[in-house]
Coordinates of C-alpha atoms in Angstrom, one line a residue:
M167 CA 136.3 95.6 23.8
A168 CA 134.5 93.9 26.6
Q169 CA 136.3 91.6 29.0
A170 CA 136.0 88.0 27.8
T171 CA 134.0 85.8 30.1
S172 CA 133.5 81.9 30.0
Y173 CA 130.4 81.1 28.0
K174 CA 128.7 77.7 28.3
R175 CA 125.4 76.8 26.9
S176 CA 122.9 76.3 29.8
L177 CA 119.4 75.1 30.3
A178 CA 118.7 78.2 32.4
G179 CA 119.7 80.5 29.6
S180 CA 117.6 78.6 27.1
V181 CA 114.6 76.6 28.6
G182 CA 114.5 78.6 31.9
S183 CA 114.4 82.0 30.2
G184 CA 112.1 80.8 27.5
M185 CA 109.6 79.7 30.1
K186 CA 109.8 83.3 31.8
S187 CA 109.1 84.8 28.3
V188 CA 106.2 82.4 27.6
F189 CA 104.8 83.2 31.0
G190 CA 105.0 86.9 30.1
D191 CA 107.2 88.1 32.9
K192 CA 106.9 91.9 33.4
G193 CA 109.7 93.8 31.8
R194 CA 111.3 91.0 29.8
R195 CA 112.4 92.3 26.4
F196 CA 113.3 90.6 23.1
Y197 CA 115.3 91.6 20.1
I198 CA 115.2 91.0 16.4
L199 CA 117.7 89.5 14.1
E200 CA 117.1 90.6 10.5
H201 CA 118.4 88.3 7.9
K202 CA 120.1 90.0 5.0
I203 CA 120.6 86.9 2.8
S204 CA 118.5 84.0 2.0
S205 CA 119.3 80.5 3.1
K206 CA 117.6 77.2 3.5
Y207 CA 116.1 78.2 6.8
H208 CA 115.5 81.9 6.4
R209 CA 114.7 84.3 3.6
A210 CA 116.3 87.7 3.1
G211 CA 114.5 90.4 4.9
E212 CA 113.1 87.9 7.5
S213 CA 112.9 89.3 11.0
Q214 CA 113.5 86.6 13.7
R215 CA 112.3 87.5 17.2
I216 CA 114.5 86.1 19.9
I217 CA 112.9 85.7 23.3
V218 CA 115.5 83.5 25.2
D219 CA 118.6 84.8 27.1
E220 CA 121.1 82.9 24.9
I221 CA 121.2 81.6 21.3
E222 CA 123.9 80.2 19.2
I223 CA 124.4 80.9 15.4
G224 CA 125.9 78.3 13.0
R225 CA 125.3 75.2 10.9
D226 CA 124.7 72.9 13.8
P227 CA 121.1 71.6 14.0
R228 CA 121.0 72.7 17.6
C229 CA 121.6 76.3 16.7
Q230 CA 118.7 78.6 17.1
V231 CA 119.8 80.7 14.2
R232 CA 120.9 78.1 11.6
F233 CA 122.6 78.2 8.2
D234 CA 122.7 75.5 5.7
E235 CA 125.8 73.7 4.4
Q236 CA 126.2 76.1 1.5
F237 CA 127.7 78.6 3.8
S238 CA 131.1 76.7 4.2
T239 CA 132.7 79.5 6.1
V240 CA 130.1 79.5 8.8
S241 CA 131.2 77.2 11.6
R242 CA 128.8 74.6 13.1
R243 CA 128.9 76.7 16.4
H244 CA 130.1 80.1 15.1
A245 CA 128.9 82.7 17.5
A246 CA 126.5 83.3 20.5
I247 CA 124.3 86.2 21.6
V248 CA 123.9 86.2 25.4
R249 CA 122.0 88.5 27.8
D250 CA 124.2 90.4 30.3
G251 CA 121.8 92.3 32.7
D252 CA 119.9 94.7 30.5
N253 CA 122.3 94.4 27.6
W254 CA 123.2 91.7 24.9
K255 CA 126.7 90.7 23.9
L256 CA 128.1 88.9 20.9
I257 CA 130.4 86.1 21.7
Q258 CA 133.0 84.5 19.3
L259 CA 132.7 80.7 19.4
S260 CA 134.4 79.5 16.3
K261 CA 138.2 78.8 16.4
T262 CA 138.5 78.8 12.6
N263 CA 136.1 81.4 11.2
S264 CA 135.9 85.1 12.4
T265 CA 132.9 87.1 13.3
Y266 CA 132.6 90.8 12.5
L267 CA 130.5 93.5 14.2
N268 CA 130.0 96.6 12.0
G269 CA 133.1 95.5 10.1
H270 CA 135.4 95.0 13.0
K271 CA 136.6 91.7 14.0
V272 CA 135.4 90.3 17.3
E273 CA 138.2 88.7 19.2
N274 CA 136.2 87.4 22.3
E275 CA 133.0 89.3 22.8
W276 CA 131.4 92.7 22.3
Y277 CA 128.3 94.5 23.5
L278 CA 125.6 94.9 20.8
Q279 CA 123.6 98.2 20.1
N280 CA 120.4 98.8 18.2
G281 CA 121.2 98.9 14.5
D282 CA 124.4 96.8 14.6
E283 CA 125.4 94.5 11.8
I284 CA 126.8 91.0 12.5
Q285 CA 128.7 89.2 9.8
L286 CA 129.8 85.5 10.1
S287 CA 133.3 85.3 8.4
T288 CA 134.6 87.5 5.6
N289 CA 132.1 87.8 2.9
G290 CA 129.7 85.6 4.9
P291 CA 126.0 86.1 5.8
K292 CA 125.0 89.2 7.6
L293 CA 122.4 89.8 10.3
G294 CA 120.9 93.1 11.6
F295 CA 120.5 93.4 15.4
I296 CA 117.4 95.4 16.3
T297 CA 115.9 96.2 19.8
P298 CA 112.4 97.6 19.5
S299 CA 111.8 100.5 21.7
G300 CA 109.2 101.0 24.4
D301 CA 106.3 98.6 24.8
K302 CA 106.8 97.1 21.4
G303 CA 110.1 95.6 22.7
L304 CA 108.4 93.8 25.6
V305 CA 107.9 90.0 25.3
K306 CA 104.3 90.3 26.5
S307 CA 103.5 92.3 23.4
I308 CA 104.0 89.1 21.3
G309 CA 100.8 87.0 21.2
M310 CA 100.7 83.9 23.3
T311 CA 100.5 81.5 20.3
A312 CA 103.6 83.2 18.8
R313 CA 105.4 82.9 22.0
L314 CA 104.7 79.2 22.3
S315 CA 106.0 78.7 18.8
L316 CA 109.2 80.8 19.6
F317 CA 109.8 78.8 22.8
R318 CA 109.6 75.6 20.9
Q319 CA 112.1 76.8 18.2
Q320 CA 114.6 78.6 20.5
A321 CA 114.4 77.0 24.0
L322 CA 113.9 73.3 23.3
R323 CA 115.9 72.9 20.1
P324 CA 119.5 72.8 21.8
Y325 CA 118.2 70.4 24.4
K326 CA 116.4 67.6 22.5
T327 CA 118.9 65.1 23.9
A328 CA 118.6 66.3 27.4
V329 CA 114.8 66.4 27.3
S330 CA 114.8 63.0 25.6
I331 CA 116.9 61.5 28.5
L332 CA 114.5 63.2 31.0
A333 CA 111.5 61.7 29.0
A334 CA 113.1 58.2 29.0
C335 CA 113.6 58.4 32.8
L336 CA 109.9 59.5 33.3
I337 CA 108.7 56.7 30.9
L338 CA 110.8 54.1 32.8
G339 CA 109.3 55.3 36.1
C340 CA 105.8 55.1 34.6
G341 CA 106.2 51.4 33.6
I342 CA 105.2 51.5 29.9
G343 CA 107.7 52.1 27.2
A344 CA 105.7 53.7 24.4
F345 CA 102.4 55.6 23.9
Y346 CA 101.3 56.4 20.4
L347 CA 99.5 59.6 19.5
H348 CA 98.2 59.9 16.0
E349 CA 98.6 63.4 14.6
L350 CA 95.8 64.2 12.1
Y351 CA 97.1 62.7 8.9
Q352 CA 95.7 65.5 6.7
K353 CA 98.4 67.8 8.2
N354 CA 101.3 65.3 7.7
Q355 CA 102.5 64.5 4.1
E356 CA 104.6 61.6 5.4
Q357 CA 101.7 60.1 7.2
A358 CA 99.4 60.7 4.2
E359 CA 101.8 58.7 2.1
L360 CA 101.8 55.9 4.7
I361 CA 98.0 55.9 4.7
A362 CA 98.0 55.8 0.8
L363 CA 100.3 52.7 1.0
N364 CA 98.2 51.1 3.8
E365 CA 95.1 51.6 1.6
K366 CA 96.8 50.0 -1.3
R367 CA 97.8 47.0 0.8
H368 CA 94.4 46.8 2.2
A369 CA 92.9 46.8 -1.3
E370 CA 95.3 44.1 -2.3
A371 CA 94.4 42.1 0.8
M372 CA 90.7 42.5 0.0
A373 CA 91.2 41.3 -3.5
V374 CA 93.0 38.1 -2.2
Q375 CA 90.3 37.7 0.4
D376 CA 87.6 38.0 -2.3
S377 CA 89.3 35.3 -4.3
L378 CA 89.4 33.0 -1.3
L379 CA 85.8 33.7 -0.5
T380 CA 84.8 32.9 -3.9
K381 CA 86.6 29.6 -3.8
A382 CA 84.9 28.8 -0.5
T383 CA 81.4 29.7 -1.6
S384 CA 80.3 26.1 -2.3
E385 CA 81.7 24.9 1.1
R386 CA 80.0 27.7 2.9
E387 CA 76.7 26.9 1.1
K388 CA 77.0 23.3 2.1
L389 CA 77.7 24.2 5.7
T390 CA 74.7 26.6 5.8
T391 CA 72.5 23.9 4.4
E392 CA 73.7 21.5 7.1
L393 CA 73.2 24.0 9.8
T394 CA 69.8 24.8 8.6
N395 CA 68.9 21.1 8.8
L396 CA 70.4 20.9 12.3
K397 CA 68.3 23.9 13.4
S398 CA 65.1 22.3 12.1
Q399 CA 65.9 19.2 13.9
F400 CA 67.0 20.5 17.2
G401 CA 66.1 24.3 17.3
K402 CA 69.4 25.1 19.0
V403 CA 71.8 25.7 16.2
S404 CA 71.9 29.5 16.7
K405 CA 73.3 29.1 20.0
Q406 CA 75.8 26.5 18.8
Q407 CA 77.0 28.8 16.1
R408 CA 77.7 31.5 18.7
N409 CA 79.6 29.2 20.8
I410 CA 81.7 28.2 17.8
A411 CA 82.4 31.9 17.1
V412 CA 83.5 32.4 20.7
A413 CA 85.8 29.5 20.6
T414 CA 87.4 30.2 17.3
G415 CA 87.5 34.0 17.4
N416 CA 85.3 34.3 14.3
I417 CA 83.7 37.8 13.9
D418 CA 79.9 38.0 13.7
N419 CA 79.5 41.0 11.3
A420 CA 75.9 41.6 12.3
A421 CA 76.9 41.8 16.1
I422 CA 79.9 44.1 15.3
N423 CA 77.6 46.4 13.1
A424 CA 75.4 46.8 16.2
C425 CA 78.4 48.1 18.0
L426 CA 79.6 50.7 15.5
P427 CA 77.2 53.6 16.3
N428 CA 78.7 53.7 19.8
V429 CA 82.3 54.0 18.6
F430 CA 83.6 57.5 18.1
F431 CA 86.4 59.4 16.3
I432 CA 87.7 61.9 18.8
Y433 CA 89.9 64.9 18.1
P434 CA 90.7 68.3 19.7
T435 CA 89.3 71.5 18.1
S436 CA 91.0 74.0 20.3
I437 CA 93.2 74.3 23.4
D438 CA 92.7 76.9 26.2
V439 CA 96.0 78.0 27.8
T440 CA 96.3 80.0 30.9
L441 CA 99.8 81.1 31.9
P442 CA 101.1 81.4 35.5
N443 CA 100.7 85.2 35.3
G444 CA 97.0 84.8 34.5
E445 CA 97.2 85.6 30.8
S446 CA 95.0 83.3 28.8
G447 CA 94.3 82.5 25.2
T448 CA 93.0 79.8 22.9
L449 CA 95.0 77.8 20.4
D450 CA 93.1 76.7 17.2
C451 CA 94.1 73.1 16.4
S452 CA 93.4 73.7 12.8
E453 CA 96.4 76.2 12.5
S454 CA 100.0 75.2 12.0
N455 CA 102.3 74.9 15.0
V456 CA 99.4 74.1 17.2
P457 CA 99.2 70.5 18.6
S458 CA 96.6 68.2 16.9
W459 CA 96.0 64.5 17.4
S460 CA 93.2 62.1 17.2
G461 CA 92.0 58.7 18.8
T462 CA 89.0 56.6 19.5
G463 CA 86.4 56.6 22.2
F464 CA 83.2 54.7 22.9
L465 CA 79.9 55.1 24.8
L466 CA 78.8 52.5 27.5
E467 CA 75.2 51.6 28.1
N468 CA 75.4 53.4 31.5
G469 CA 75.9 56.8 29.7
T470 CA 79.8 56.9 30.3
F471 CA 82.1 58.0 27.4
V472 CA 85.4 56.2 27.7
T473 CA 88.8 56.6 26.0
A474 CA 92.5 56.5 26.8
R475 CA 94.0 59.2 29.0
H476 CA 96.7 60.0 26.5
V477 CA 94.0 60.9 23.9
I478 CA 92.5 63.4 26.4
E479 CA 95.7 64.8 28.1
A480 CA 98.2 64.3 25.1
W481 CA 100.5 66.9 26.8
N482 CA 101.2 64.5 29.5
F483 CA 102.5 62.0 26.9
W484 CA 104.9 64.2 24.8
M485 CA 107.2 61.3 23.9
N486 CA 106.0 59.6 20.7
G487 CA 108.3 56.5 20.4
N488 CA 111.8 58.0 20.4
N489 CA 110.7 61.5 19.3
I490 CA 109.8 64.5 21.3
D491 CA 106.6 66.3 20.3
E492 CA 107.8 69.9 21.1
D493 CA 104.4 71.4 21.0
L494 CA 103.1 68.9 23.6
A495 CA 106.3 69.4 25.6
Q496 CA 105.7 73.1 26.1
L497 CA 102.1 72.6 27.0
N498 CA 103.4 70.1 29.6
A499 CA 105.9 72.7 31.0
I500 CA 103.1 75.3 31.3
M501 CA 100.8 72.9 33.0
N502 CA 103.5 71.9 35.5
N503 CA 104.7 75.3 36.4
G504 CA 101.6 77.1 37.6
G505 CA 99.6 77.3 34.3
K506 CA 96.5 75.5 33.0
V507 CA 95.7 73.6 29.9
R508 CA 92.2 72.5 28.7
A509 CA 91.5 70.9 25.4
H510 CA 88.1 71.0 23.7
F511 CA 87.1 67.8 21.8
V512 CA 84.5 66.6 19.3
A513 CA 83.6 63.0 19.2
I514 CA 81.6 61.7 16.1
S515 CA 80.1 58.3 15.5
S516 CA 79.0 56.4 12.4
S517 CA 75.4 57.2 13.3
G518 CA 76.0 61.0 13.1
K519 CA 75.9 61.3 16.8
R520 CA 78.2 64.2 18.0
I521 CA 79.4 64.8 21.5
N522 CA 81.3 67.9 22.6
L523 CA 83.7 67.3 25.5
T524 CA 86.4 69.2 27.3
S525 CA 89.5 67.6 29.0
D526 CA 88.4 68.7 32.5
Q527 CA 85.1 66.8 32.2
F528 CA 87.0 63.5 32.4
S529 CA 87.8 61.5 35.5
I530 CA 91.5 60.6 35.3
N531 CA 93.9 58.5 37.5
R532 CA 97.1 60.4 37.9
S533 CA 98.6 58.3 40.7
A534 CA 101.3 56.9 38.5
D535 CA 102.6 60.1 37.0
Q536 CA 106.2 61.0 37.3
V537 CA 107.5 64.6 37.7
R538 CA 111.1 65.7 37.4
H539 CA 112.9 69.2 37.5
I540 CA 114.9 70.1 34.4
E541 CA 116.8 73.2 35.9
D542 CA 116.0 76.6 37.3
G543 CA 112.9 75.3 38.9
V544 CA 111.2 74.1 35.6
K545 CA 109.3 70.9 36.0
M546 CA 108.1 68.4 33.5
S547 CA 106.0 65.2 33.9
M548 CA 105.0 62.1 32.1
G549 CA 101.7 60.4 32.4
G550 CA 101.5 57.0 34.1
G551 CA 101.1 53.8 32.1
G552 CA 99.5 50.5 33.1
N553 CA 96.0 50.4 34.2
T554 CA 95.9 54.2 34.7
D555 CA 95.7 55.0 30.9
F556 CA 91.9 55.6 30.8
A557 CA 89.7 58.6 31.0
Y558 CA 85.9 58.7 31.3
A559 CA 83.1 61.3 31.4
R560 CA 79.5 61.0 32.3
V561 CA 77.6 62.3 29.3
G562 CA 74.1 61.0 30.0
Q563 CA 73.6 59.3 26.6
S564 CA 71.7 56.1 26.4
G565 CA 71.9 52.9 24.3
G566 CA 75.8 52.4 24.5
L567 CA 77.9 49.1 24.6
K568 CA 77.5 46.5 27.1
F569 CA 80.5 45.8 29.3
N570 CA 81.7 43.0 31.5
K571 CA 84.0 44.0 34.4
A572 CA 84.3 40.5 35.8
A573 CA 85.5 39.0 32.5
S574 CA 88.0 41.8 31.9
T575 CA 90.3 40.7 34.8
S576 CA 90.1 37.0 34.2
L577 CA 90.4 36.3 30.5
D578 CA 92.2 33.1 29.4
R579 CA 95.3 33.0 27.4
G580 CA 94.4 32.6 23.7
T581 CA 91.0 34.4 23.9
K582 CA 90.3 36.3 20.7
L583 CA 89.5 40.0 21.0
T584 CA 87.9 42.3 18.5
V585 CA 89.0 46.0 18.6
L586 CA 87.2 48.8 16.9
G587 CA 88.8 52.1 16.1
F588 CA 90.5 54.4 13.6
P589 CA 94.0 53.1 12.9
L590 CA 96.2 55.8 11.3
G591 CA 93.1 57.9 11.1
L592 CA 91.6 55.5 8.7
G593 CA 87.8 55.3 8.8
A594 CA 87.4 58.9 9.6
N595 CA 87.0 60.2 6.1
S596 CA 84.9 63.2 7.0
A597 CA 82.5 64.4 9.6
T598 CA 79.7 62.6 7.5
S599 CA 81.7 59.5 6.8
I600 CA 82.8 57.7 10.0
K601 CA 83.5 54.0 9.6
P602 CA 85.2 52.3 12.5
I603 CA 87.7 49.6 11.4
S604 CA 87.8 46.2 13.0
S605 CA 91.1 44.8 14.3
T606 CA 92.0 41.7 16.3
A607 CA 94.3 40.7 19.2
T608 CA 94.9 37.5 21.2
V609 CA 95.1 37.5 25.0
G610 CA 98.7 36.7 25.7
V611 CA 98.6 35.5 29.4
D612 CA 95.9 34.5 31.8
G613 CA 94.3 37.3 33.6
L614 CA 96.1 40.6 34.0
D615 CA 99.9 41.3 33.7
R616 CA 100.9 44.4 35.8
G617 CA 97.3 45.5 35.8
V618 CA 96.7 45.3 32.0
I619 CA 95.5 42.8 29.5
L620 CA 98.6 41.8 27.6
T621 CA 98.0 40.8 24.0
S622 CA 99.9 39.0 21.3
E623 CA 99.0 38.6 17.6
T624 CA 98.1 42.3 17.9
N625 CA 97.1 44.0 14.7
F626 CA 95.6 47.3 15.9
E627 CA 97.6 50.5 15.0
Q628 CA 98.0 53.9 16.5
G629 CA 94.8 55.9 16.2
C630 CA 92.9 52.9 17.8
S631 CA 94.0 54.4 21.2
G632 CA 91.0 54.6 23.5
G633 CA 88.9 52.2 21.4
P634 CA 86.9 49.3 22.8
A635 CA 88.3 45.7 23.1
L636 CA 85.5 43.4 22.8
I637 CA 84.5 39.6 23.4
M638 CA 81.4 37.8 22.3
D639 CA 79.3 36.1 24.9
E640 CA 77.4 32.9 24.5
N641 CA 74.3 34.8 23.3
G642 CA 76.2 36.2 20.3
N643 CA 76.5 39.8 21.7
Y644 CA 79.7 41.7 22.1
S645 CA 80.7 43.4 25.3
V646 CA 83.5 45.7 26.3
I647 CA 86.4 44.1 28.3
G648 CA 89.0 46.8 27.9
I649 CA 90.3 50.0 26.5
V650 CA 93.1 50.2 23.9
S651 CA 96.3 51.7 25.4
A652 CA 99.5 51.1 23.6
I653 CA 101.5 48.9 21.4
A654 CA 105.1 47.9 21.8
G655 CA 107.0 46.3 18.9
R656 CA 105.0 44.6 16.1
N657 CA 102.7 42.2 18.0
T658 CA 102.5 43.2 21.7
G659 CA 99.7 45.3 23.0
F660 CA 98.4 46.7 26.2
I661 CA 94.6 47.0 27.0
V662 CA 93.3 48.6 30.2
P663 CA 90.7 46.4 31.8
I664 CA 87.2 48.0 31.8
S665 CA 87.1 47.2 35.5
S666 CA 89.5 50.2 36.0
V667 CA 86.5 52.5 35.0
N668 CA 84.5 53.2 38.1

């Protein structure tokens, strides 16, 4: 029996070694655990490739090899497999349930050999230990996409709390508490249900609105008649109507409709990843276990395409509320440790206009980014907030939205804003059915607050990120004064002033 050593779960053995495997370090090997009984998390005959230096087996959610509650004789942290030089050893962790290797009880630890059988407690589930020979056993023989998925499952899982704390520190350093990325709702059943509920509520609200509009028809007709009379008398009623709309925040549908062709639904189609060792590959965003998200962008009259930075570089904003997006977190780790990440986007408008973009085309302000070390030299970062959450690219298109930089920094409290975008993915029904949705917000304080337009009575949702915030001028035309950035709580919003875009 091997001499017992003190084992303690470590970031270096999990995240650190996982990064080395993802980066394809020469000579690194993996092993396979073959499941010999079906459970909630694994089926009988499944081969689980292990690319990190230490894993734990048990019922605890942090275990990389997990069994469900039906296996009552499997402890929450039952056993561990740890690298020891070029060898692997099985370590007994449970104080109440035994571990067996080839039928023999493991008192403390024992070295593993190819073909060994591990059993968790008497009559408990069994695992086969397999070490592929030759080049087939090298980590680099596993495709990059698969390595990224294994890293997420094995390296990050035990350290969600630690990474969450790191993310919280980074977010606090950046100055904004929450960024919202909307994963394509077709891929997420829970979000699909939420969308269905929202559509139902929207239909109910529209029914109520139709009823109210019907009741108000006679009053509106009377008002129209009066305004027509005034126009014939003075010839200035059109301008007066526009001034009333500006003052009250009423929406001029004709003016809004004129803006819609320049508002785009934007989403990634693929992600190019280059590892620090030079190995490269492309991830297809339509596949499972590949990051995917969406947002809003818009075209300015000077040929500039504008959106939020966290729509373009989502991997720098891998905390979604209180949750870690593990797929984005691993891209962040690659990007911060000598690798490169580039996303390919498609932006589509209601007019059918289609723009293809890549993340490296965009001008981005990274001055507020925060970078921290986890352990073993691994770095992670969090994108800055405030007035740095914007990205723009010169695309040479004409006929875009007007914008007002001067007004964007000096709005009065109470000014009504109109926001166009795709909340929760709504409005982007298909590539041929793009219908931006109108939302509203109210300027909460005079001018800027810490570099952004702070809004109250905010009813735009996630998915509107990167969309234009508009005001109506005295001539009845809408112009862009800001870029939707984030929401916090139910009513507060953050809008980056358009003056931030050079």
